[in-house]
Coordinates of C-alpha atoms in Angstrom, one line a residue:
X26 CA -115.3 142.5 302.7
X27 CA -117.3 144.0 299.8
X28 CA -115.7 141.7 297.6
X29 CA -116.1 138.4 299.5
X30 CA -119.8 139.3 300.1
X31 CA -120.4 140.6 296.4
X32 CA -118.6 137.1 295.4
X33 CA -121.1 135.0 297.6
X34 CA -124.1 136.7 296.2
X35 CA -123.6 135.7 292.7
X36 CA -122.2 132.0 293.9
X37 CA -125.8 132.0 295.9
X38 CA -127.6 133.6 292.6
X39 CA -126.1 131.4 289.9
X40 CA -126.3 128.0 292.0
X41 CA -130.2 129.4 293.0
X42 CA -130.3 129.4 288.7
X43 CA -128.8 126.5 287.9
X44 CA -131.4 124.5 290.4
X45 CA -134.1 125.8 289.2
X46 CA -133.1 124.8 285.9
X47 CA -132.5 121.4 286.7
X48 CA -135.8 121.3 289.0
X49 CA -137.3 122.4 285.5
X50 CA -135.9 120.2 283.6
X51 CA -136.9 117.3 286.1
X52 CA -140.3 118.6 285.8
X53 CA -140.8 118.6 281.9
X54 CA -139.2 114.9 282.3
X55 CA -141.2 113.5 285.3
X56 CA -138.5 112.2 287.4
X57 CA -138.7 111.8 290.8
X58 CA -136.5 112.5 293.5
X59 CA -136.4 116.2 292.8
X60 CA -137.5 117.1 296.9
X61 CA -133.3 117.7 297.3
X62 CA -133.0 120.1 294.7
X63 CA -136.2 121.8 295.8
X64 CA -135.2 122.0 299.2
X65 CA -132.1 123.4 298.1
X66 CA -133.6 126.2 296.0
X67 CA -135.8 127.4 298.8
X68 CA -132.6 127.2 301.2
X69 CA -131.0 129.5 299.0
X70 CA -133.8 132.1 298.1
X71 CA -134.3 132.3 301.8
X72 CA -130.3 133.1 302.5
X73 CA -130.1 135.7 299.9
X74 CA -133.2 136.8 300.8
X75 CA -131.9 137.3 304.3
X76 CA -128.4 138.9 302.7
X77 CA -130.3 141.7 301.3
X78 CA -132.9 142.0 304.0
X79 CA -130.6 142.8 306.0
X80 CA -128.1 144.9 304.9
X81 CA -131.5 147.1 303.9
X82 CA -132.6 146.8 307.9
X83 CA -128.9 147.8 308.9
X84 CA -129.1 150.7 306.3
X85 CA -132.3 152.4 307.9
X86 CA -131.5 151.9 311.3
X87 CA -127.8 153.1 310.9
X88 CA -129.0 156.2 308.9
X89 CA -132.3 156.8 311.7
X90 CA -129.5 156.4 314.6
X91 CA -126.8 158.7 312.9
X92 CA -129.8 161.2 312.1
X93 CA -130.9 161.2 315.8
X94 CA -127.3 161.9 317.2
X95 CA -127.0 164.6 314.8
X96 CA -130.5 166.3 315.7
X97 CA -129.6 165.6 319.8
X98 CA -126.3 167.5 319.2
X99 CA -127.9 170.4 317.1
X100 CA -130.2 170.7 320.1
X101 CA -127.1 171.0 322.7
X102 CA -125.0 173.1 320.7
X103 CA -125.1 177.0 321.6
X104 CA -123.1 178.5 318.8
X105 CA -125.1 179.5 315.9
X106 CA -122.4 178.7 313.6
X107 CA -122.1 174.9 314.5
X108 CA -126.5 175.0 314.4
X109 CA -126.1 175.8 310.5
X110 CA -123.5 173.8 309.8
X111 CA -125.1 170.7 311.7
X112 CA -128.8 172.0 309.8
X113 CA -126.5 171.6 306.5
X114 CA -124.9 168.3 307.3
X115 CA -128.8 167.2 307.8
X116 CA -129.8 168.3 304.4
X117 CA -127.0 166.7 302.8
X118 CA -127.8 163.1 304.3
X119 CA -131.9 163.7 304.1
X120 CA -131.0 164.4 300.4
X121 CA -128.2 161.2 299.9
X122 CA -129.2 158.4 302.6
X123 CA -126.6 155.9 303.5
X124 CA -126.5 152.7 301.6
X125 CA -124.8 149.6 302.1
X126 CA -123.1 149.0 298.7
X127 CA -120.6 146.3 297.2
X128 CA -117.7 148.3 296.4
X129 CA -120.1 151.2 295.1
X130 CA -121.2 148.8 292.5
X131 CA -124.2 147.4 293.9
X132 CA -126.3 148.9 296.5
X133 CA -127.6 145.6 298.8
X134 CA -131.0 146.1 300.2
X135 CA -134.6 144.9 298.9
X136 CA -134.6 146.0 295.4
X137 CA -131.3 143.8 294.7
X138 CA -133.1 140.6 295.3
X139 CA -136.1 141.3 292.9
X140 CA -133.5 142.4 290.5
X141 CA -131.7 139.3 291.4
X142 CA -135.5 136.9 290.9
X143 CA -136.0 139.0 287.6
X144 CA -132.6 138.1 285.7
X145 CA -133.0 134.6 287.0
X146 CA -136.2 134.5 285.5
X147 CA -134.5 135.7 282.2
X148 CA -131.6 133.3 282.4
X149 CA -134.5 130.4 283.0
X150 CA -136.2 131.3 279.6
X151 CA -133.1 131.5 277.9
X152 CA -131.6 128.0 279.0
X153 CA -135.2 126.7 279.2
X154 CA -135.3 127.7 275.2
X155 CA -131.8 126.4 274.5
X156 CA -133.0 122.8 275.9
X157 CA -136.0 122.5 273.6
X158 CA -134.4 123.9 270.7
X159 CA -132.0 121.1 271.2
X160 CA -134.3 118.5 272.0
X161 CA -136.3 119.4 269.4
X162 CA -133.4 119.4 266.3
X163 CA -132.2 115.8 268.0
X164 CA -136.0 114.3 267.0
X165 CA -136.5 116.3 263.8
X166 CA -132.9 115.7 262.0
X167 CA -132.4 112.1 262.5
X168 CA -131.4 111.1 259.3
X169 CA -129.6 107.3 259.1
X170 CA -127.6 106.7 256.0
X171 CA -128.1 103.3 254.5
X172 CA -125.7 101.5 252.1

């Protein structure tokens, strides 16, 4: 599952990058019918948006739920023994929260999809420098040959 959700995250983040590129590109070249690919882009901000929204709501209310059993059975429980370990078990997850993660590689909450909106904003600049370079070396180095 981690695999299959970790694979439609970067599908959703390299199509989102490649739209924006084109809806770019458009721009620069003032062509119209760009409202698809526009509508498109916002489609698929809102969907990872909602991917990582998520799995960060699921995260806090699992770990506030899981907390909450374990306090309510700490509370029940008469042996001092099982009090300390329970009072231990709470430090541990206090000190390491759960986290929804793709195969321990990538945590999924919040901070993913501004990570995600920063390297698409680095990738933009990058391909966005690679077109006018090229455009550029197209108008500059037109040399015809006559004979």
């Amino acid at each position: 599952m981690s695999c299959t959700l970790g694979f439609y995250i970067l599908c959703m983040f390299l199509t989102l990058t490649f739209f924006v590129y084109h809806t770019s590109i458009n721009l620069v070249q003032h062509r119209a019918e760009m409202s698809f690919t526009i509508f498109e882009c916002g489609i698929m901000a809102f969907v990872l948006f909602v991917v990582c929204d998520s799995a960060n709501k699921a995260t806090l209310s699992i770990g506030d739920r899981f907390r909450d059993g374990i306090l309510t059975a700490r509370l029940s429980a008469n042996d001092m023994y099982v009090k300390e370990q329970l009072d231990l078990f709470l430090t541990v997850i206090s000190t390491n929260p759960p986290r929804l993660s793709l195969g321990g590689f990538v945590i999924v909450n919040r901070a993913l999809y501004v990570s995600l909106g920063s390297m698409m904003a680095t990738y933009l600049i990058v391909l966005l420098q690679f077109n006018l370079s090229s455009n550029e070396d197209t108008h500059l180095y037109n040399i015809s040959l006559q004979i």
